[in-house]
XYZ file of N, CA, C and O in Angstrom:
812
model
N 137.093 74.875 92.899
C 136.167 76.375 93.633
C 136.119 75.919 95.356
O 136.479 76.570 95.983
N 135.831 74.639 95.273
C 135.229 73.510 96.500
C 136.805 73.859 97.177
O 136.829 73.943 98.516
N 138.232 73.403 96.470
C 139.761 73.064 97.110
C 140.123 74.188 97.285
O 140.752 74.244 98.306
N 139.998 75.571 96.946
C 140.459 76.513 97.122
C 139.833 77.309 98.240
O 140.382 77.823 99.568
N 138.168 77.240 98.580
C 137.665 77.094 99.276
C 138.226 76.827 100.792
O 138.576 77.002 102.076
N 138.206 75.462 100.903
C 139.057 74.465 101.814
C 139.997 74.800 102.301
O 140.240 75.195 103.364
N 141.189 74.959 101.312
C 142.208 75.426 101.822
C 142.875 77.161 102.098
O 143.550 77.311 103.158
N 141.476 77.850 101.640
C 141.439 79.234 102.915
C 141.157 78.813 104.115
O 142.076 79.439 104.394
N 139.940 77.940 104.420
C 139.796 77.464 106.003
C 140.706 77.133 106.447
O 141.471 77.658 107.614
N 141.466 76.071 105.901
C 142.517 75.219 106.784
C 143.542 76.200 107.078
O 144.289 76.677 108.062
N 144.293 76.893 106.080
C 145.262 78.293 106.128
C 144.663 79.352 106.983
O 146.005 79.285 108.268
N 143.309 79.510 107.328
C 143.083 80.362 108.413
C 143.531 79.930 110.015
O 143.710 80.499 110.995
N 143.197 78.487 109.824
C 142.748 78.100 111.487
C 144.144 77.656 111.767
O 144.750 77.895 112.618
N 145.089 77.268 110.723
C 146.291 76.816 111.007
C 147.333 78.282 111.840
O 148.327 78.516 112.685
N 146.878 79.619 110.589
C 147.675 80.649 111.290
C 147.098 81.343 112.718
O 148.024 81.699 113.494
N 145.828 80.924 112.755
C 145.214 81.295 114.350
C 145.889 80.663 115.194
O 146.183 81.033 116.204
N 146.042 79.403 115.335
C 146.704 77.988 115.989
C 148.072 78.799 116.465
O 148.486 78.618 117.597
N 148.780 79.387 115.393
C 150.134 79.162 115.526
C 150.249 80.665 116.336
O 150.867 80.958 116.687
N 149.519 81.559 115.648
C 149.440 83.172 116.534
C 149.424 82.831 118.236
O 150.071 83.190 119.268
N 148.227 82.050 118.298
C 148.193 81.551 119.920
C 149.378 80.955 120.324
O 149.735 81.266 121.559
N 149.725 80.379 119.963
C 150.831 79.160 120.361
C 152.091 80.319 120.517
O 152.588 80.435 121.240
N 151.878 81.183 119.280
C 153.552 81.821 120.025
C 152.905 82.877 121.238
O 153.951 83.426 121.576
N 152.026 83.359 121.073
C 151.411 84.338 122.051
C 151.803 83.844 123.960
O 152.471 84.293 124.694
N 151.439 82.138 123.939
C 151.540 81.749 125.425
C 152.986 81.149 125.021
O 152.836 80.360 126.866
N 153.712 81.111 124.168
C 154.951 80.523 124.743
C 155.657 81.206 125.878
O 155.952 82.493 126.009
N 156.839 80.683 126.243
C 157.386 80.540 126.939
C 158.297 81.738 127.110
O 158.790 82.135 126.711
N 158.703 82.518 128.599
C 159.698 83.867 128.131
C 161.003 82.478 127.878
O 161.577 81.864 128.909
N 161.998 83.599 127.475
C 163.027 82.709 127.570
C 164.063 83.728 128.222
O 165.455 83.473 127.751
N 163.895 84.930 129.069
C 164.916 85.362 129.819
C 165.099 84.648 131.021
O 164.730 83.798 131.772
N 166.472 84.462 131.067
C 167.236 83.410 132.066
C 167.025 84.057 133.669
O 166.182 84.921 134.051
N 166.995 82.604 133.852
C 166.430 82.860 135.848
C 164.763 82.927 135.504
O 164.341 83.038 136.735
N 163.860 82.654 134.819
C 162.657 82.751 134.645
C 162.453 81.382 134.977
O 162.915 80.553 134.225
N 161.035 81.113 135.536
C 160.466 79.751 135.272
C 158.689 80.307 134.570
O 158.047 80.831 135.183
N 159.140 79.337 133.842
C 157.918 79.416 133.026
C 156.827 78.227 133.116
O 156.953 77.380 133.368
N 155.307 78.822 133.531
C 154.172 78.102 133.901
C 153.955 76.876 132.895
O 153.943 77.239 131.824
N 153.624 75.884 133.176
C 153.058 74.819 131.920
C 152.248 75.470 131.103
O 151.225 75.412 131.963
N 152.193 74.898 129.628
C 150.899 75.395 129.110
C 149.618 74.323 128.647
O 150.161 73.169 129.040
N 148.836 74.798 129.061
C 147.373 73.971 128.887
C 147.381 73.746 127.393
O 147.301 74.664 126.883
N 147.337 72.943 126.450
C 146.807 72.361 125.268
C 145.316 72.859 124.810
O 144.518 73.514 125.944
N 146.425 73.959 123.827
C 144.906 74.899 123.466
C 144.138 73.991 122.566
O 144.533 73.660 121.346
N 143.128 73.489 122.612
C 141.890 73.329 121.195
C 141.049 74.255 121.250
O 141.237 75.413 121.380
N 140.368 73.185 119.663
C 139.652 74.990 118.971
C 138.383 75.041 120.109
O 137.299 74.465 121.088
N 137.852 76.455 119.885
C 136.442 77.103 120.834
C 135.421 76.322 119.464
O 135.442 75.784 118.227
N 134.404 76.285 120.605
C 133.014 76.630 119.481
C 133.071 76.778 118.681
O 132.365 75.924 117.738
N 132.733 78.037 118.481
C 132.872 79.032 117.582
C 133.801 78.418 116.307
O 132.897 78.943 115.111
N 134.879 78.217 116.651
C 135.981 77.762 115.053
C 134.950 76.037 114.564
O 135.380 76.204 113.491
N 134.710 75.402 115.716
C 133.725 74.107 115.068
C 132.934 74.779 114.312
O 132.749 74.245 112.905
N 132.023 75.857 115.013
C 130.865 75.924 113.951
C 130.927 76.141 112.554
O 130.376 75.924 111.878
N 132.167 77.238 112.446
C 132.509 77.985 111.167
C 132.949 76.445 110.257
O 132.583 76.973 108.848
N 133.714 75.516 110.897
C 134.243 74.788 110.090
C 133.105 73.779 109.541
O 133.202 73.350 108.114
N 131.928 73.607 110.442
C 131.208 72.732 109.670
C 130.427 73.574 109.217
O 129.711 72.990 107.686
N 130.172 75.008 109.103
C 129.271 75.642 107.740
C 130.033 75.670 106.489
O 129.209 75.381 105.499
N 131.478 75.868 106.936
C 132.456 75.940 105.331
C 132.271 74.782 104.804
O 131.824 74.293 103.698
N 132.231 73.404 105.911
C 132.298 71.954 104.692
C 131.280 71.897 104.281
O 130.555 70.908 103.343
N 130.070 72.243 104.985
C 128.499 72.073 104.145
C 128.563 72.896 103.380
O 127.863 72.693 101.924
N 128.970 73.906 102.949
C 128.791 74.967 101.478
C 129.217 74.286 100.723
O 128.855 73.714 99.006
N 131.022 73.479 101.090
C 131.574 72.996 99.770
C 130.415 71.771 99.506
O 130.914 71.592 98.480
N 130.265 70.998 100.083
C 129.689 69.644 99.964
C 128.377 69.830 99.175
O 127.960 69.347 98.286
N 128.313 71.391 99.252
C 126.279 71.552 98.882
C 126.903 72.232 97.397
O 125.945 71.540 96.230
N 128.034 72.373 97.378
C 128.769 73.467 95.864
C 129.001 71.651 95.171
O 128.818 71.592 93.538
N 129.611 70.623 95.687
C 129.959 69.508 94.874
C 128.946 68.795 94.693
O 128.911 68.458 93.193
N 127.702 68.573 95.041
C 126.630 67.643 94.757
C 125.970 68.883 94.036
O 125.335 68.150 92.710
N 125.773 69.860 93.468
C 125.160 70.528 92.682
C 125.571 70.345 90.985
O 125.656 70.930 90.362
N 127.575 70.538 91.240
C 128.093 70.448 90.110
C 127.939 68.898 89.503
O 127.878 68.705 88.786
N 127.529 67.603 90.661
C 127.266 66.484 90.381
C 125.776 65.781 89.590
O 125.724 65.371 88.949
N 125.288 67.107 89.885
C 123.750 66.449 89.576
C 123.800 67.259 88.184
O 123.692 68.175 88.407
N 122.830 66.398 87.636
C 122.336 66.661 85.585
C 121.813 67.220 85.751
O 120.642 67.720 86.512
N 121.365 68.600 84.821
C 120.858 69.493 84.848
C 119.335 69.136 83.745
O 119.820 68.482 82.360
N 118.631 68.927 84.332
C 116.997 68.007 83.774
C 116.599 68.632 82.504
O 116.479 67.558 81.350
N 116.672 69.945 82.141
C 116.468 70.961 81.240
C 117.151 70.043 80.030
O 117.182 70.248 79.085
N 118.759 70.376 80.472
C 119.617 70.064 79.612
C 119.656 68.385 78.593
O 120.047 68.078 77.736
N 119.429 67.847 79.691
C 118.918 65.706 79.488
C 117.904 66.350 78.638
O 117.828 65.192 77.563
N 116.852 67.081 78.677
C 115.739 66.730 77.735
C 115.801 67.786 76.899
O 115.354 66.716 75.522
N 116.702 68.511 76.608
C 116.579 69.074 75.296
C 117.426 68.185 74.900
O 117.244 67.915 73.153
N 118.531 66.979 75.375
C 119.244 65.850 74.164
C 118.595 65.172 74.040
O 118.593 64.690 72.656
N 117.387 64.355 74.619
C 116.745 63.287 74.587
C 115.950 63.942 73.417
O 115.116 62.567 72.371
N 114.899 64.960 73.459
C 114.147 65.536 72.560
C 114.806 65.790 71.054
O 114.469 65.778 70.659
N 115.806 66.253 70.845
C 116.718 66.344 69.533
C 117.221 65.317 69.059
O 116.891 65.164 68.027
N 117.504 63.990 70.106
C 117.843 62.737 69.409
C 116.519 61.962 69.058
O 116.786 61.604 67.576
N 115.459 62.181 69.407
C 114.380 62.066 68.573
C 114.100 62.161 67.773
O 113.701 61.620 66.698
N 113.605 63.259 67.734
C 113.499 64.541 66.363
C 114.396 64.179 65.311
O 113.535 64.055 63.712
N 115.426 63.911 65.402
C 116.384 62.825 64.465
C 116.097 62.352 63.985
O 116.621 61.286 62.652
N 115.747 60.933 65.008
C 115.891 59.889 64.432
C 114.297 59.481 63.865
O 114.422 58.956 62.902
N 113.537 60.418 63.953
C 112.046 60.930 63.557
C 112.076 60.782 62.291
O 111.987 60.292 60.896
N 112.976 62.083 62.039
C 112.900 62.773 60.655
C 113.676 61.777 59.845
O 113.504 61.093 58.411
N 114.921 61.038 60.268
C 115.645 60.005 59.514
C 114.969 58.235 59.111
O 114.860 58.173 57.934
N 113.911 58.153 60.284
C 113.141 57.100 60.112
C 112.113 57.496 58.541
O 111.860 56.662 57.909
N 111.517 58.507 58.426
C 110.890 59.363 58.177
C 111.465 58.952 56.360
O 110.735 58.881 55.200
N 112.459 59.415 56.378
C 113.428 59.649 54.841
C 113.746 58.006 54.571
O 113.831 57.825 53.295
N 113.903 56.960 55.233
C 114.172 55.666 55.155
C 112.490 55.331 54.461
O 112.923 54.139 53.479
N 111.520 55.959 55.044
C 110.982 54.832 54.837
C 110.131 55.445 53.334
O 109.744 54.219 52.743
N 110.132 56.583 52.870
C 110.343 57.413 51.553
C 111.023 56.479 50.516
O 110.354 56.946 49.153
N 112.441 56.204 50.948
C 113.573 56.024 50.129
C 113.057 54.405 49.579
O 113.532 54.448 48.597
N 112.792 53.877 50.825
C 112.947 52.606 50.514
C 111.375 51.720 50.112
O 111.744 50.648 49.277
N 110.056 52.418 50.217
C 109.144 52.008 49.933
C 108.290 51.507 51.160
O 107.272 50.937 50.739
N 109.133 51.107 51.948
C 108.757 50.455 52.717
C 108.309 51.409 54.539
O 108.568 52.131 54.863
N 106.886 50.784 54.636
C 106.069 51.770 56.460
C 107.188 51.525 56.968
O 106.968 50.082 57.469
N 106.951 52.568 58.077
C 108.302 52.373 59.336
C 107.493 52.924 60.670
O 106.207 53.217 60.286
N 107.075 52.349 61.317
C 106.100 52.997 62.743
C 107.361 53.548 64.106
O 108.089 52.957 63.780
N 106.775 54.303 65.064
C 107.229 53.818 65.780
C 106.447 53.937 66.911
O 105.184 54.299 67.100
N 106.457 53.550 68.385
C 106.149 53.864 69.398
C 106.178 53.820 70.662
O 107.886 53.495 71.280
N 105.590 54.635 71.527
C 106.263 54.779 73.095
C 106.257 53.394 73.907
O 105.506 52.918 74.153
N 106.847 53.163 74.379
C 107.005 52.415 75.849
C 107.070 52.153 77.052
O 107.081 53.665 77.490
N 107.271 51.718 77.721
C 107.313 52.517 79.446
C 108.190 53.000 80.333
O 108.099 54.169 80.600
N 109.583 52.595 79.396
C 110.491 53.827 79.561
C 111.481 54.191 78.744
O 112.514 54.479 79.044
N 110.785 54.287 77.821
C 111.824 54.503 76.051
C 110.625 54.803 74.960
O 109.240 54.565 74.533
N 111.453 54.417 73.700
C 110.404 53.790 72.931
C 111.186 53.146 71.521
O 112.504 52.593 71.727
N 110.459 52.685 70.083
C 111.364 51.805 69.665
C 110.861 51.887 68.248
O 109.518 52.164 68.323
N 111.263 52.141 67.429
C 110.856 51.902 65.897
C 110.076 49.878 65.879
O 111.084 49.323 65.683
N 109.371 50.095 64.100
C 109.223 49.261 64.007
C 109.082 48.952 62.194
O 108.859 50.316 61.818
N 108.841 47.529 61.510
C 108.504 47.853 60.389
C 108.202 46.571 60.138
O 107.299 46.022 61.062
N 107.130 46.479 59.029
C 106.263 44.940 58.635
C 106.878 44.167 57.643
O 107.832 44.672 57.192
N 106.703 42.409 58.257
C 107.729 41.870 57.980
C 106.564 41.327 56.348
O 105.851 41.561 55.923
N 106.944 40.234 55.675
C 106.425 39.768 54.454
C 105.011 39.355 54.801
O 104.278 38.902 53.717
N 104.619 39.095 56.063
C 103.269 38.578 56.293
C 102.000 40.050 56.907
O 100.838 40.143 57.362
N 103.133 41.284 56.803
C 102.082 42.231 57.257
C 102.262 42.384 59.023
O 101.497 43.671 59.141
N 102.759 41.893 59.408
C 102.902 42.386 60.965
C 104.444 43.277 61.243
O 104.934 43.057 60.558
N 103.587 43.668 62.212
C 104.896 44.594 62.885
C 105.893 44.143 63.141
O 105.534 43.136 64.104
N 107.241 44.526 63.010
C 108.476 43.839 63.910
C 108.923 44.775 64.492
O 109.235 45.578 63.556
N 109.464 44.917 65.620
C 110.423 45.900 66.232
C 111.841 45.619 65.514
O 112.644 44.688 64.876
N 112.334 46.674 65.405
C 113.951 47.115 65.224
C 114.665 46.676 66.252
O 116.153 48.005 66.450
N 114.844 46.138 66.747
C 115.399 45.944 67.922
C 117.068 45.857 67.540
O 118.382 46.146 68.333
N 117.445 45.120 66.680
C 118.873 44.866 65.962
C 119.467 45.899 65.209
O 120.713 45.908 64.700
N 118.467 46.787 64.762
C 119.200 47.965 63.874
C 120.169 48.860 64.644
O 120.010 49.138 65.915
N 121.008 49.596 64.241
C 122.539 49.954 64.670
C 121.647 51.868 64.793
O 121.744 52.278 65.928
N 120.757 51.738 64.011
C 119.961 53.563 64.540
C 118.783 53.379 65.045
O 118.766 54.028 65.729
N 117.950 52.413 64.176
C 116.439 52.461 64.823
C 116.268 51.594 65.727
O 115.153 50.597 66.353
N 117.097 51.072 67.073
C 117.022 50.196 67.713
C 116.034 50.839 69.094
O 115.957 52.195 68.764
N 115.747 50.068 70.043
C 115.252 50.380 70.843
C 115.849 51.380 71.467
O 117.124 50.602 71.737
N 115.129 52.326 72.145
C 116.108 53.324 73.236
C 115.395 53.659 74.816
O 114.057 53.619 74.141
N 115.956 53.375 75.784
C 115.370 53.940 76.683
C 115.723 55.394 77.343
O 116.794 55.783 76.897
N 114.904 55.874 77.997
C 115.075 57.647 78.171
C 115.560 57.424 79.681
O 115.670 56.460 80.673
N 116.538 58.385 79.785
C 117.054 58.755 80.635
C 116.013 58.741 81.975
O 114.697 58.510 82.008
N 116.490 58.322 83.593
C 115.655 58.709 84.758
C 114.829 60.151 84.643
O 115.648 60.777 84.740
N 113.347 59.831 84.796
C 113.087 61.376 85.330
C 112.593 61.940 83.633
O 112.066 62.764 84.190
N 112.916 61.127 82.967
C 112.234 61.632 81.487
C 111.456 60.281 80.991
O 111.548 59.324 80.871
N 110.631 60.845 80.512
C 109.147 59.865 80.292
C 108.022 60.588 78.779
O 108.435 62.017 78.818
N 107.682 59.835 78.073
C 106.841 59.981 76.712
C 105.379 60.585 77.557
O 104.748 59.831 78.121
N 105.133 62.001 77.023
C 103.692 62.237 77.722
C 102.589 61.998 76.172
O 102.784 61.185 75.838
N 101.986 62.690 75.756
C 100.802 62.235 74.670
C 101.546 62.537 73.734
O 102.184 63.569 73.227
N 100.906 61.255 72.857
C 101.048 61.679 71.525
C 100.290 62.068 70.450
O 99.045 61.129 70.814
N 100.519 62.443 69.620
C 98.967 62.885 68.463
C 99.175 62.420 67.225
O 100.697 63.190 66.890
N 98.500 62.889 66.159
C 98.347 62.573 64.911
C 97.289 63.239 64.255
O 95.993 63.030 64.829
N 97.492 64.156 63.564
C 96.557 65.356 63.266
C 95.489 66.364 64.462
O 94.825 65.855 64.284
N 96.595 66.279 65.427
C 95.772 66.714 66.383
C 94.731 66.000 67.297
O 94.474 65.762 68.536
N 94.740 64.565 66.961
C 93.991 63.421 67.961
C 94.979 62.679 68.817
O 96.053 61.701 67.848
N 94.746 62.476 69.849
C 95.846 61.457 70.566
C 95.623 60.070 69.842
O 94.734 59.641 70.105
N 97.108 59.719 70.345
C 97.105 58.154 69.875
C 96.945 57.437 71.153
O 97.254 57.433 72.401
N 96.009 56.172 70.647
C 95.451 55.291 71.613
C 96.477 54.288 72.592
O 97.834 54.269 71.436
N 96.722 54.111 73.690
C 97.638 52.978 73.595
C 97.848 51.846 73.057
O 96.718 51.347 72.705
N 98.564 51.418 72.877
C 99.245 50.322 71.858
C 99.671 50.870 70.416
O 99.660 49.601 69.781
N 99.286 51.683 69.887
C 98.745 52.140 68.779
C 100.468 52.863 68.586
O 101.056 53.256 69.191
N 100.549 52.360 66.748
C 101.805 53.115 66.369
C 101.828 54.115 65.586
O 100.827 54.648 64.918
N 102.974 55.111 65.623
C 102.436 55.897 64.640
C 103.010 56.021 63.872
O 104.771 55.854 63.619
N 102.313 55.899 62.938
C 103.391 55.459 61.105
C 103.920 56.195 60.493
O 103.582 57.519 60.416
N 105.087 55.651 59.949
C 105.774 56.638 59.297
C 105.602 56.659 57.676
O 106.830 55.229 57.329
N 104.656 56.812 57.264
C 104.408 56.442 55.716
C 105.238 56.402 54.590
O 105.935 57.716 54.885
N 105.401 55.925 53.840
C 106.532 55.387 52.647
C 105.809 57.263 51.595
O 106.114 57.099 50.388
N 104.513 57.691 51.633
C 103.854 58.059 51.529
C 104.799 59.833 51.143
O 105.614 59.808 51.741
N 104.615 60.664 50.081
C 105.454 62.162 49.566
C 104.566 62.682 50.730
O 105.865 63.500 51.507
N 103.507 62.733 51.193
C 103.404 63.589 52.674
C 102.925 63.050 53.757
O 102.165 61.496 53.927
N 103.450 63.528 54.556
C 103.646 62.287 55.961
C 102.255 63.262 56.412
O 101.611 64.683 56.745
N 101.742 62.529 57.967
C 101.071 62.929 58.975
C 101.432 63.816 59.464
O 102.452 63.130 60.427
N 101.148 65.112 59.941
C 101.366 65.874 61.177
C 101.473 64.896 62.485
O 100.352 64.782 62.684
N 101.985 64.895 63.617
C 102.453 64.178 64.533
C 102.956 65.395 65.870
O 104.402 66.244 65.115
N 102.722 65.159 67.056
C 103.526 65.417 68.144
C 103.569 64.707 69.372
O 102.908 64.178 69.714
N 104.690 64.917 69.462
C 104.973 64.341 70.986
C 105.947 65.012 71.925
O 106.564 65.417 71.559
N 105.447 64.598 73.146
C 105.374 65.173 74.568
C 106.067 64.671 74.815
O 106.052 63.337 75.890
N 107.942 64.814 75.669
C 108.729 64.555 76.426
C 108.469 65.248 77.754
O 108.927 66.594 77.544
N 107.820 64.864 79.101
C 108.008 65.561 80.267
C 109.395 64.546 81.243
O 109.461 63.770 81.368
N 109.711 65.929 82.019
C 110.510 65.400 82.974
C 109.897 66.242 83.989
O 108.793 66.414 84.178
N 110.919 66.456 85.044
C 110.097 67.081 86.675
C 110.056 68.128 86.567
O 108.622 69.259 86.996
N 110.081 68.916 85.745
C 110.122 70.236 85.882
C 110.530 70.915 84.296
O 110.618 72.043 84.494
N 109.937 70.048 83.395
C 110.196 71.159 82.186
C 109.696 69.749 81.288
O 109.465 68.728 81.568
N 109.092 70.385 80.116
C 108.694 69.098 78.757
C 109.182 69.923 77.735
O 109.325 71.424 77.524
N 109.247 68.841 76.586
C 109.515 69.400 75.444
C 108.634 68.843 74.022
O 108.156 68.123 74.459
N 108.150 69.306 72.893
C 107.199 68.484 71.978
C 108.488 68.259 71.075
O 108.965 69.397 70.159
N 108.004 67.189 70.633
C 108.530 66.918 68.836
C 107.427 66.808 68.279
O 106.597 65.954 68.027
N 107.974 67.699 66.759
C 106.823 68.164 65.980
C 107.296 67.860 64.558
O 108.016 67.914 64.238
N 106.399 66.867 63.838
C 105.930 66.382 62.435
C 105.782 67.399 61.836
O 104.621 67.222 61.867
N 105.758 67.594 60.702
C 105.318 68.618 59.552
C 104.752 67.426 58.369
O 105.859 66.419 58.314
N 103.922 68.289 57.687
C 103.526 67.422 56.594
C 105.088 67.148 55.403
O 104.279 65.802 54.691
N 105.729 67.989 55.553
C 106.819 67.688 54.601
C 108.002 67.091 55.106
O 108.795 66.354 54.208
N 107.750 65.883 55.920
C 108.230 65.075 56.756
C 109.575 65.630 57.484
O 110.352 65.046 58.120
N 109.716 67.030 57.547
C 110.550 67.764 58.745
C 110.130 67.464 60.357
O 108.462 67.600 60.535
N 111.066 67.497 60.945
C 110.735 67.187 62.686
C 111.293 68.307 63.406
O 112.740 67.960 62.777
N 111.174 68.981 64.547
C 111.543 69.523 65.238
C 111.405 69.394 66.903
O 110.478 69.015 66.750
N 112.215 69.945 67.485
C 112.402 69.665 68.487
C 112.390 71.439 69.719
O 112.660 72.059 68.737
N 111.279 71.182 70.478
C 111.156 72.360 71.342
C 110.736 72.127 72.613
O 109.807 71.533 73.038
N 111.951 72.999 73.511
C 111.259 72.994 75.156
C 110.261 74.109 75.172
O 110.342 75.239 74.350
N 109.703 73.596 76.261
C 108.329 75.153 76.576
C 109.475 76.139 76.708
O 110.441 75.937 77.544
N 108.415 77.379 76.497
C 109.245 78.331 76.336
C 110.448 78.614 75.553
O 111.493 79.760 75.580
N 111.022 78.062 74.610
C 112.066 78.152 73.717
C 111.885 78.176 72.497
O 110.955 77.344 71.927
N 112.615 78.823 71.800
C 112.560 78.375 69.988
C 112.459 76.836 69.760
O 113.746 76.134 70.835
N 112.288 76.719 68.539
C 112.507 75.234 68.262
C 114.121 75.173 67.978
O 114.876 76.041 67.306
N 114.293 73.756 68.298
C 115.804 73.526 68.275
C 115.644 72.630 67.083
O 115.319 72.196 66.778
N 116.778 72.702 66.285
C 117.808 71.956 65.364
C 118.150 70.512 65.798
O 118.836 70.161 66.204
N 117.439 69.412 64.989
C 117.557 68.626 65.598
C 118.855 67.590 64.968
O 119.398 66.891 65.480
N 119.551 68.416 63.734
C 121.009 67.897 63.728
C 122.120 67.952 64.484
O 123.259 67.208 64.657
N 121.874 68.876 65.813
C 122.890 69.205 66.887
C 122.873 68.032 67.786
O 123.678 67.765 68.282
N 121.801 67.140 67.597
C 121.995 65.584 68.539
C 122.579 64.898 67.780
O 122.679 64.389 66.582
N 123.202 64.028 68.434
C 123.966 62.723 68.803
C 122.503 61.282 68.431
O 122.198 61.359 69.646
N 122.530 60.426 67.278
C 121.338 59.390 67.271
C 122.300 58.341 68.160
O 121.280 56.916 68.498
């Protein structure tokens, strides 16, 4: 679209300058003396039109290159929902308790070692630590409607029934809720939208 717009402006000015040049060309009648032509430059109006058109074209390019904040937030919330649901399934099938925690610019998953201490799964291919895109951050985290305190982990128990939780992701102009139910199902929803299916995201 931008290339078509610029091409149209170029064609318009080329044809207009060609028309002016033909009108000012010397007469071909023998015996007449043609006056020397003054070089015809662009007028102020033409220059202003060019500046306006180039500004519009540049604005269109910038808009096309800028990511959609809601689309980024939707993708991240679906990915987190899928990871949390899979982590809950892993905890129940393996019999080991896993956990999730929010970091400064992302989040990570944890497991307990033989001494009962939490160890980050940073080297795990699926549950490795992840950074959130610029402008997206973790908001409030709550378990059974009670806010999670700073430094606490969201435990993904090996028990048959999980504790309901809610994680809020926020950006500059949108927010999303990742909600875990007692059945282990985890869903993602942007404010003002229906619940998203986390199976659509890529871990």
